[in-house]
PDB file of N, CA, C and O and ligand atoms in Angstrom:
ATOM      1  N   UNK A   1       3.864 -35.393  32.511  1.00  0.00           N
ATOM      2  CA  UNK A   1       3.922 -35.724  31.087  1.00  0.00           C
ATOM      3  C   UNK A   1       4.835 -34.742  30.368  1.00  0.00           C
ATOM      4  O   UNK A   1       4.756 -33.545  30.589  1.00  0.00           O
ATOM      5  N   UNK A   2       5.658 -35.265  29.487  1.00  0.00           N
ATOM      6  CA  UNK A   2       6.563 -34.407  28.736  1.00  0.00           C
ATOM      7  C   UNK A   2       5.768 -33.583  27.725  1.00  0.00           C
ATOM      8  O   UNK A   2       4.873 -34.092  27.064  1.00  0.00           O
ATOM      9  N   UNK A   3       6.083 -32.322  27.622  1.00  0.00           N
ATOM     10  CA  UNK A   3       5.310 -31.495  26.707  1.00  0.00           C
ATOM     11  C   UNK A   3       5.775 -31.705  25.272  1.00  0.00           C
ATOM     12  O   UNK A   3       6.937 -31.975  25.002  1.00  0.00           O
ATOM     13  N   UNK A   4       4.807 -31.592  24.377  1.00  0.00           N
ATOM     14  CA  UNK A   4       5.096 -31.736  22.959  1.00  0.00           C
ATOM     15  C   UNK A   4       5.543 -30.389  22.412  1.00  0.00           C
ATOM     16  O   UNK A   4       4.951 -29.363  22.717  1.00  0.00           O
ATOM     17  N   UNK A   5       6.605 -30.412  21.620  1.00  0.00           N
ATOM     18  CA  UNK A   5       7.089 -29.174  21.009  1.00  0.00           C
ATOM     19  C   UNK A   5       6.551 -29.044  19.594  1.00  0.00           C
ATOM     20  O   UNK A   5       6.412 -30.022  18.874  1.00  0.00           O
ATOM     21  N   UNK A   6       6.284 -27.823  19.214  1.00  0.00           N
ATOM     22  CA  UNK A   6       5.858 -27.545  17.842  1.00  0.00           C
ATOM     23  C   UNK A   6       7.000 -27.881  16.888  1.00  0.00           C
ATOM     24  O   UNK A   6       8.123 -27.405  17.068  1.00  0.00           O
ATOM     25  N   UNK A   7       6.732 -28.711  15.860  1.00  0.00           N
ATOM     26  CA  UNK A   7       7.802 -29.077  14.921  1.00  0.00           C
ATOM     27  C   UNK A   7       8.218 -27.925  14.012  1.00  0.00           C
ATOM     28  O   UNK A   7       9.254 -27.998  13.355  1.00  0.00           O
ATOM     29  N   UNK A   8       7.448 -26.871  13.981  1.00  0.00           N
ATOM     30  CA  UNK A   8       7.801 -25.712  13.153  1.00  0.00           C
ATOM     31  C   UNK A   8       8.713 -24.750  13.910  1.00  0.00           C
ATOM     32  O   UNK A   8       9.772 -24.373  13.415  1.00  0.00           O
ATOM     33  N   UNK A   9       8.289 -24.340  15.101  1.00  0.00           N
ATOM     34  CA  UNK A   9       9.007 -23.266  15.797  1.00  0.00           C
ATOM     35  C   UNK A   9       9.687 -23.711  17.095  1.00  0.00           C
ATOM     36  O   UNK A   9      10.468 -22.960  17.672  1.00  0.00           O
ATOM     37  N   UNK A  10       9.370 -24.936  17.586  1.00  0.00           N
ATOM     38  CA  UNK A  10      10.030 -25.430  18.782  1.00  0.00           C
ATOM     39  C   UNK A  10       9.422 -24.976  20.095  1.00  0.00           C
ATOM     40  O   UNK A  10       9.856 -25.390  21.167  1.00  0.00           O
ATOM     41  N   UNK A  11       8.406 -24.131  20.038  1.00  0.00           N
ATOM     42  CA  UNK A  11       7.693 -23.732  21.253  1.00  0.00           C
ATOM     43  C   UNK A  11       6.810 -24.888  21.718  1.00  0.00           C
ATOM     44  O   UNK A  11       6.589 -25.841  20.981  1.00  0.00           O
ATOM     45  N   UNK A  12       6.294 -24.761  22.953  1.00  0.00           N
ATOM     46  CA  UNK A  12       5.347 -25.764  23.445  1.00  0.00           C
ATOM     47  C   UNK A  12       4.150 -25.810  22.500  1.00  0.00           C
ATOM     48  O   UNK A  12       3.567 -24.777  22.190  1.00  0.00           O
ATOM     49  N   UNK A  13       3.819 -27.002  22.038  1.00  0.00           N
ATOM     50  CA  UNK A  13       2.759 -27.116  21.039  1.00  0.00           C
ATOM     51  C   UNK A  13       1.398 -26.801  21.641  1.00  0.00           C
ATOM     52  O   UNK A  13       1.025 -27.322  22.688  1.00  0.00           O
ATOM     53  N   UNK A  14       0.670 -25.952  20.968  1.00  0.00           N
ATOM     54  CA  UNK A  14      -0.702 -25.649  21.354  1.00  0.00           C
ATOM     55  C   UNK A  14      -1.528 -25.608  20.081  1.00  0.00           C
ATOM     56  O   UNK A  14      -1.272 -24.801  19.191  1.00  0.00           O
ATOM     57  N   UNK A  15      -2.504 -26.509  19.982  1.00  0.00           N
ATOM     58  CA  UNK A  15      -3.388 -26.493  18.819  1.00  0.00           C
ATOM     59  C   UNK A  15      -4.799 -26.063  19.206  1.00  0.00           C
ATOM     60  O   UNK A  15      -5.711 -26.118  18.399  1.00  0.00           O
ATOM     61  N   UNK A  16      -4.972 -25.645  20.470  1.00  0.00           N
ATOM     62  CA  UNK A  16      -6.287 -25.216  20.920  1.00  0.00           C
ATOM     63  C   UNK A  16      -7.133 -26.391  21.374  1.00  0.00           C
ATOM     64  O   UNK A  16      -6.774 -27.546  21.194  1.00  0.00           O
ATOM     65  N   UNK A  17      -8.277 -26.063  21.968  1.00  0.00           N
ATOM     66  CA  UNK A  17      -9.087 -27.113  22.589  1.00  0.00           C
ATOM     67  C   UNK A  17      -9.926 -27.893  21.592  1.00  0.00           C
ATOM     68  O   UNK A  17     -10.185 -29.076  21.793  1.00  0.00           O
ATOM     69  N   UNK A  18     -10.336 -27.295  20.499  1.00  0.00           N
ATOM     70  CA  UNK A  18     -11.245 -27.985  19.583  1.00  0.00           C
ATOM     71  C   UNK A  18     -10.583 -29.211  18.934  1.00  0.00           C
ATOM     72  O   UNK A  18     -11.157 -30.298  18.960  1.00  0.00           O
ATOM     73  N   UNK A  19      -9.364 -29.084  18.373  1.00  0.00           N
ATOM     74  CA  UNK A  19      -8.724 -30.306  17.849  1.00  0.00           C
ATOM     75  C   UNK A  19      -8.496 -31.368  18.930  1.00  0.00           C
ATOM     76  O   UNK A  19      -8.655 -32.566  18.664  1.00  0.00           O
ATOM     77  N   UNK A  20      -8.140 -30.935  20.145  1.00  0.00           N
ATOM     78  CA  UNK A  20      -7.933 -31.909  21.239  1.00  0.00           C
ATOM     79  C   UNK A  20      -9.221 -32.659  21.557  1.00  0.00           C
ATOM     80  O   UNK A  20      -9.234 -33.879  21.700  1.00  0.00           O
ATOM     81  N   UNK A  21     -10.304 -31.910  21.697  1.00  0.00           N
ATOM     82  CA  UNK A  21     -11.581 -32.540  22.024  1.00  0.00           C
ATOM     83  C   UNK A  21     -12.048 -33.465  20.898  1.00  0.00           C
ATOM     84  O   UNK A  21     -12.603 -34.534  21.145  1.00  0.00           O
ATOM     85  N   UNK A  22     -11.784 -33.044  19.663  1.00  0.00           N
ATOM     86  CA  UNK A  22     -12.162 -33.864  18.520  1.00  0.00           C
ATOM     87  C   UNK A  22     -11.414 -35.197  18.546  1.00  0.00           C
ATOM     88  O   UNK A  22     -12.004 -36.258  18.329  1.00  0.00           O
ATOM     89  N   UNK A  23     -10.108 -35.149  18.837  1.00  0.00           N
ATOM     90  CA  UNK A  23      -9.324 -36.389  18.904  1.00  0.00           C
ATOM     91  C   UNK A  23      -9.792 -37.273  20.047  1.00  0.00           C
ATOM     92  O   UNK A  23      -9.865 -38.487  19.908  1.00  0.00           O
ATOM     93  N   UNK A  24     -10.089 -36.652  21.213  1.00  0.00           N
ATOM     94  CA  UNK A  24     -10.583 -37.436  22.348  1.00  0.00           C
ATOM     95  C   UNK A  24     -11.882 -38.132  22.004  1.00  0.00           C
ATOM     96  O   UNK A  24     -12.088 -39.289  22.327  1.00  0.00           O
ATOM     97  N   UNK A  25     -12.774 -37.395  21.339  1.00  0.00           N
ATOM     98  CA  UNK A  25     -14.093 -37.951  21.067  1.00  0.00           C
ATOM     99  C   UNK A  25     -14.062 -38.985  19.954  1.00  0.00           C
ATOM    100  O   UNK A  25     -14.692 -40.028  20.054  1.00  0.00           O
ATOM    101  N   UNK A  26     -13.344 -38.701  18.878  1.00  0.00           N
ATOM    102  CA  UNK A  26     -13.419 -39.557  17.694  1.00  0.00           C
ATOM    103  C   UNK A  26     -12.201 -40.455  17.505  1.00  0.00           C
ATOM    104  O   UNK A  26     -12.243 -41.382  16.715  1.00  0.00           O
ATOM    105  N   UNK A  27     -11.111 -40.164  18.205  1.00  0.00           N
ATOM    106  CA  UNK A  27      -9.925 -41.013  18.109  1.00  0.00           C
ATOM    107  C   UNK A  27      -9.275 -40.999  16.742  1.00  0.00           C
ATOM    108  O   UNK A  27      -8.554 -41.927  16.395  1.00  0.00           O
ATOM    109  N   UNK A  28      -9.541 -39.967  15.953  1.00  0.00           N
ATOM    110  CA  UNK A  28      -8.980 -39.906  14.607  1.00  0.00           C
ATOM    111  C   UNK A  28      -8.014 -38.731  14.487  1.00  0.00           C
ATOM    112  O   UNK A  28      -8.140 -37.739  15.191  1.00  0.00           O
ATOM    113  N   UNK A  29      -7.060 -38.843  13.559  1.00  0.00           N
ATOM    114  CA  UNK A  29      -6.109 -37.742  13.358  1.00  0.00           C
ATOM    115  C   UNK A  29      -6.811 -36.478  12.881  1.00  0.00           C
ATOM    116  O   UNK A  29      -7.862 -36.546  12.246  1.00  0.00           O
ATOM    117  N   UNK A  30      -6.216 -35.349  13.201  1.00  0.00           N
ATOM    118  CA  UNK A  30      -6.749 -34.068  12.736  1.00  0.00           C
ATOM    119  C   UNK A  30      -5.632 -33.245  12.109  1.00  0.00           C
ATOM    120  O   UNK A  30      -4.449 -33.431  12.412  1.00  0.00           O
ATOM    121  N   UNK A  31      -6.036 -32.365  11.220  1.00  0.00           N
ATOM    122  CA  UNK A  31      -5.136 -31.363  10.666  1.00  0.00           C
ATOM    123  C   UNK A  31      -5.477 -30.063  11.374  1.00  0.00           C
ATOM    124  O   UNK A  31      -6.625 -29.624  11.354  1.00  0.00           O
ATOM    125  N   UNK A  32      -4.493 -29.462  12.041  1.00  0.00           N
ATOM    126  CA  UNK A  32      -4.784 -28.300  12.876  1.00  0.00           C
ATOM    127  C   UNK A  32      -3.780 -27.181  12.642  1.00  0.00           C
ATOM    128  O   UNK A  32      -2.643 -27.414  12.229  1.00  0.00           O
ATOM    129  N   UNK A  33      -4.225 -25.975  12.929  1.00  0.00           N
ATOM    130  CA  UNK A  33      -3.365 -24.798  12.879  1.00  0.00           C
ATOM    131  C   UNK A  33      -2.828 -24.559  14.284  1.00  0.00           C
ATOM    132  O   UNK A  33      -3.591 -24.532  15.258  1.00  0.00           O
ATOM    133  N   UNK A  34      -1.522 -24.392  14.391  1.00  0.00           N
ATOM    134  CA  UNK A  34      -0.938 -24.171  15.715  1.00  0.00           C
ATOM    135  C   UNK A  34      -1.244 -22.760  16.205  1.00  0.00           C
ATOM    136  O   UNK A  34      -1.361 -21.815  15.411  1.00  0.00           O
ATOM    137  N   UNK A  35      -1.387 -22.657  17.538  1.00  0.00           N
ATOM    138  CA  UNK A  35      -1.586 -21.338  18.137  1.00  0.00           C
ATOM    139  C   UNK A  35      -0.269 -20.571  18.157  1.00  0.00           C
ATOM    140  O   UNK A  35      -0.232 -19.361  17.917  1.00  0.00           O
ATOM    141  N   UNK A  36       0.841 -21.302  18.381  1.00  0.00           N
ATOM    142  CA  UNK A  36       2.141 -20.644  18.534  1.00  0.00           C
ATOM    143  C   UNK A  36       2.589 -19.902  17.282  1.00  0.00           C
ATOM    144  O   UNK A  36       3.019 -18.757  17.356  1.00  0.00           O
ATOM    145  N   UNK A  37       2.503 -20.553  16.115  1.00  0.00           N
ATOM    146  CA  UNK A  37       3.032 -19.905  14.910  1.00  0.00           C
ATOM    147  C   UNK A  37       2.093 -19.988  13.713  1.00  0.00           C
ATOM    148  O   UNK A  37       2.440 -19.530  12.631  1.00  0.00           O
ATOM    149  N   UNK A  38       0.917 -20.574  13.901  1.00  0.00           N
ATOM    150  CA  UNK A  38      -0.103 -20.539  12.851  1.00  0.00           C
ATOM    151  C   UNK A  38       0.150 -21.478  11.689  1.00  0.00           C
ATOM    152  O   UNK A  38      -0.454 -21.317  10.624  1.00  0.00           O
ATOM    153  N   UNK A  39       1.021 -22.480  11.886  1.00  0.00           N
ATOM    154  CA  UNK A  39       1.330 -23.398  10.789  1.00  0.00           C
ATOM    155  C   UNK A  39       0.562 -24.705  10.935  1.00  0.00           C
ATOM    156  O   UNK A  39      -0.102 -24.952  11.944  1.00  0.00           O
ATOM    157  N   UNK A  40       0.672 -25.541   9.907  1.00  0.00           N
ATOM    158  CA  UNK A  40      -0.129 -26.766   9.860  1.00  0.00           C
ATOM    159  C   UNK A  40       0.589 -27.925  10.531  1.00  0.00           C
ATOM    160  O   UNK A  40       1.775 -28.164  10.295  1.00  0.00           O
ATOM    161  N   UNK A  41      -0.148 -28.661  11.364  1.00  0.00           N
ATOM    162  CA  UNK A  41       0.376 -29.900  11.949  1.00  0.00           C
ATOM    163  C   UNK A  41      -0.683 -30.985  11.843  1.00  0.00           C
ATOM    164  O   UNK A  41      -1.884 -30.728  11.954  1.00  0.00           O
ATOM    165  N   UNK A  42      -0.198 -32.200  11.607  1.00  0.00           N
ATOM    166  CA  UNK A  42      -1.047 -33.375  11.614  1.00  0.00           C
ATOM    167  C   UNK A  42      -0.925 -33.960  13.007  1.00  0.00           C
ATOM    168  O   UNK A  42       0.183 -34.303  13.443  1.00  0.00           O
ATOM    169  N   UNK A  43      -2.033 -34.086  13.741  1.00  0.00           N
ATOM    170  CA  UNK A  43      -2.025 -34.625  15.097  1.00  0.00           C
ATOM    171  C   UNK A  43      -2.681 -35.996  15.096  1.00  0.00           C
ATOM    172  O   UNK A  43      -3.799 -36.146  14.611  1.00  0.00           O
ATOM    173  N   UNK A  44      -1.968 -36.983  15.631  1.00  0.00           N
ATOM    174  CA  UNK A  44      -2.487 -38.342  15.685  1.00  0.00           C
ATOM    175  C   UNK A  44      -2.685 -38.737  17.140  1.00  0.00           C
ATOM    176  O   UNK A  44      -1.714 -38.780  17.907  1.00  0.00           O
ATOM    177  N   UNK A  45      -3.912 -39.024  17.556  1.00  0.00           N
ATOM    178  CA  UNK A  45      -4.135 -39.412  18.954  1.00  0.00           C
ATOM    179  C   UNK A  45      -3.607 -40.808  19.218  1.00  0.00           C
ATOM    180  O   UNK A  45      -3.550 -41.640  18.310  1.00  0.00           O
ATOM    181  N   UNK A  46      -3.158 -41.054  20.431  1.00  0.00           N
ATOM    182  CA  UNK A  46      -2.818 -42.415  20.807  1.00  0.00           C
ATOM    183  C   UNK A  46      -3.440 -42.723  22.150  1.00  0.00           C
ATOM    184  O   UNK A  46      -3.659 -41.837  22.973  1.00  0.00           O
ATOM    185  N   UNK A  47      -3.714 -43.992  22.329  1.00  0.00           N
ATOM    186  CA  UNK A  47      -4.431 -44.427  23.519  1.00  0.00           C
ATOM    187  C   UNK A  47      -3.451 -44.772  24.628  1.00  0.00           C
ATOM    188  O   UNK A  47      -2.552 -45.574  24.447  1.00  0.00           O
ATOM    189  N   UNK A  48      -3.636 -44.175  25.787  1.00  0.00           N
ATOM    190  CA  UNK A  48      -2.864 -44.538  26.968  1.00  0.00           C
ATOM    191  C   UNK A  48      -3.791 -45.265  27.935  1.00  0.00           C
ATOM    192  O   UNK A  48      -4.988 -44.989  27.982  1.00  0.00           O
ATOM    193  N   UNK A  49      -3.265 -46.229  28.665  1.00  0.00           N
ATOM    194  CA  UNK A  49      -4.119 -46.909  29.629  1.00  0.00           C
ATOM    195  C   UNK A  49      -3.309 -47.358  30.834  1.00  0.00           C
ATOM    196  O   UNK A  49      -2.103 -47.556  30.757  1.00  0.00           O
ATOM    197  N   UNK A  50      -3.987 -47.483  31.964  1.00  0.00           N
ATOM    198  CA  UNK A  50      -3.361 -47.939  33.198  1.00  0.00           C
ATOM    199  C   UNK A  50      -3.563 -49.438  33.342  1.00  0.00           C
ATOM    200  O   UNK A  50      -4.560 -49.980  32.869  1.00  0.00           O
ATOM    201  N   UNK A  51      -2.610 -50.087  34.007  1.00  0.00           N
ATOM    202  CA  UNK A  51      -2.645 -51.535  34.179  1.00  0.00           C
ATOM    203  C   UNK A  51      -2.486 -51.883  35.647  1.00  0.00           C
ATOM    204  O   UNK A  51      -1.672 -51.280  36.343  1.00  0.00           O
ATOM    205  N   UNK A  52      -3.310 -52.795  36.129  1.00  0.00           N
ATOM    206  CA  UNK A  52      -3.107 -53.338  37.469  1.00  0.00           C
ATOM    207  C   UNK A  52      -3.473 -54.812  37.450  1.00  0.00           C
ATOM    208  O   UNK A  52      -4.190 -55.276  36.554  1.00  0.00           O
ATOM    209  N   UNK A  53      -2.978 -55.551  38.418  1.00  0.00           N
ATOM    210  CA  UNK A  53      -3.257 -56.987  38.501  1.00  0.00           C
ATOM    211  C   UNK A  53      -4.740 -57.196  38.773  1.00  0.00           C
ATOM    212  O   UNK A  53      -5.317 -56.525  39.635  1.00  0.00           O
ATOM    213  N   UNK A  54      -5.321 -58.141  38.042  1.00  0.00           N
ATOM    214  CA  UNK A  54      -6.716 -58.503  38.274  1.00  0.00           C
ATOM    215  C   UNK A  54      -6.752 -59.711  39.200  1.00  0.00           C
ATOM    216  O   UNK A  54      -6.128 -60.741  38.916  1.00  0.00           O
ATOM    217  N   UNK A  55      -7.468 -59.575  40.314  1.00  0.00           N
ATOM    218  CA  UNK A  55      -7.556 -60.715  41.237  1.00  0.00           C
ATOM    219  C   UNK A  55      -9.015 -61.034  41.556  1.00  0.00           C
ATOM    220  O   UNK A  55      -9.335 -61.565  42.610  1.00  0.00           O
ATOM    221  N   UNK A  56      -9.891 -60.710  40.618  1.00  0.00           N
ATOM    222  CA  UNK A  56     -11.316 -60.984  40.805  1.00  0.00           C
ATOM    223  C   UNK A  56     -11.683 -62.403  40.420  1.00  0.00           C
ATOM    224  O   UNK A  56     -10.813 -63.236  40.166  1.00  0.00           O
ATOM    225  N   UNK A  57     -12.974 -62.681  40.366  1.00  0.00           N
ATOM    226  CA  UNK A  57     -13.464 -64.054  40.184  1.00  0.00           C
ATOM    227  C   UNK A  57     -13.447 -64.572  38.743  1.00  0.00           C
ATOM    228  O   UNK A  57     -13.574 -65.780  38.537  1.00  0.00           O
ATOM    229  N   UNK A  58     -13.290 -63.722  37.754  1.00  0.00           N
ATOM    230  CA  UNK A  58     -13.353 -64.214  36.371  1.00  0.00           C
ATOM    231  C   UNK A  58     -12.156 -65.095  36.038  1.00  0.00           C
ATOM    232  O   UNK A  58     -11.043 -64.844  36.501  1.00  0.00           O
ATOM    233  N   UNK A  59     -12.388 -66.109  35.200  1.00  0.00           N
ATOM    234  CA  UNK A  59     -11.334 -67.059  34.849  1.00  0.00           C
ATOM    235  C   UNK A  59     -10.881 -66.915  33.409  1.00  0.00           C
ATOM    236  O   UNK A  59      -9.985 -67.617  32.946  1.00  0.00           O
ATOM    237  N   UNK A  60     -11.527 -65.990  32.668  1.00  0.00           N
ATOM    238  CA  UNK A  60     -11.112 -65.763  31.284  1.00  0.00           C
ATOM    239  C   UNK A  60     -11.230 -64.280  30.950  1.00  0.00           C
ATOM    240  O   UNK A  60     -11.966 -63.544  31.613  1.00  0.00           O
ATOM    241  N   UNK A  61     -10.512 -63.893  29.905  1.00  0.00           N
ATOM    242  CA  UNK A  61     -10.539 -62.481  29.527  1.00  0.00           C
ATOM    243  C   UNK A  61     -11.786 -62.168  28.695  1.00  0.00           C
ATOM    244  O   UNK A  61     -12.646 -63.046  28.487  1.00  0.00           O
ATOM    245  N   UNK A  62     -11.901 -60.948  28.215  1.00  0.00           N
ATOM    246  CA  UNK A  62     -13.110 -60.534  27.512  1.00  0.00           C
ATOM    247  C   UNK A  62     -13.306 -61.243  26.179  1.00  0.00           C
ATOM    248  O   UNK A  62     -14.353 -61.104  25.543  1.00  0.00           O
ATOM    249  N   UNK A  63     -12.292 -61.993  25.731  1.00  0.00           N
ATOM    250  CA  UNK A  63     -12.398 -62.732  24.480  1.00  0.00           C
ATOM    251  C   UNK A  63     -12.452 -64.237  24.691  1.00  0.00           C
ATOM    252  O   UNK A  63     -12.302 -65.019  23.755  1.00  0.00           O
ATOM    253  N   UNK A  64     -12.586 -64.646  25.947  1.00  0.00           N
ATOM    254  CA  UNK A  64     -12.760 -66.055  26.251  1.00  0.00           C
ATOM    255  C   UNK A  64     -11.482 -66.838  26.461  1.00  0.00           C
ATOM    256  O   UNK A  64     -11.538 -68.075  26.577  1.00  0.00           O
ATOM    257  N   UNK A  65     -10.323 -66.173  26.497  1.00  0.00           N
ATOM    258  CA  UNK A  65      -9.061 -66.888  26.734  1.00  0.00           C
ATOM    259  C   UNK A  65      -8.857 -67.075  28.239  1.00  0.00           C
ATOM    260  O   UNK A  65      -8.902 -66.099  28.998  1.00  0.00           O
ATOM    261  N   UNK A  66      -8.654 -68.322  28.635  1.00  0.00           N
ATOM    262  CA  UNK A  66      -8.497 -68.614  30.070  1.00  0.00           C
ATOM    263  C   UNK A  66      -7.146 -68.141  30.583  1.00  0.00           C
ATOM    264  O   UNK A  66      -6.137 -68.239  29.891  1.00  0.00           O
ATOM    265  N   UNK A  67      -7.149 -67.639  31.836  1.00  0.00           N
ATOM    266  CA  UNK A  67      -5.902 -67.195  32.466  1.00  0.00           C
ATOM    267  C   UNK A  67      -5.126 -68.396  32.978  1.00  0.00           C
ATOM    268  O   UNK A  67      -5.704 -69.415  33.358  1.00  0.00           O
ATOM    269  N   UNK A  68      -3.806 -68.255  33.027  1.00  0.00           N
ATOM    270  CA  UNK A  68      -2.967 -69.270  33.703  1.00  0.00           C
ATOM    271  C   UNK A  68      -3.090 -69.102  35.205  1.00  0.00           C
ATOM    272  O   UNK A  68      -3.376 -68.002  35.687  1.00  0.00           O
ATOM    273  N   UNK A  69      -2.882 -70.183  35.939  1.00  0.00           N
ATOM    274  CA  UNK A  69      -2.938 -70.130  37.416  1.00  0.00           C
ATOM    275  C   UNK A  69      -1.747 -69.356  37.959  1.00  0.00           C
ATOM    276  O   UNK A  69      -0.662 -69.425  37.440  1.00  0.00           O
TER     277      UNK A  69
HETATM  278 ZN1  LIG B   1       4.887 -23.252  16.331  1.00  0.00          ZN
END
């Protein structure tokens, strides 16, 4: 994964574990103080997910839409 740079000083961004854990748990943006230079950053979490072909027995998705053959 490409590392995020601090928009203030350009060093590798580090906001500490508490803002990271908060974003993981609640999925909401946080206002955090950077470890590198002590300035304010707005951090917005985004969801990443893995995809693979489904070849199981279900014929529709979780919302009831039928798959094409
Ligand atoms: Zn910085």
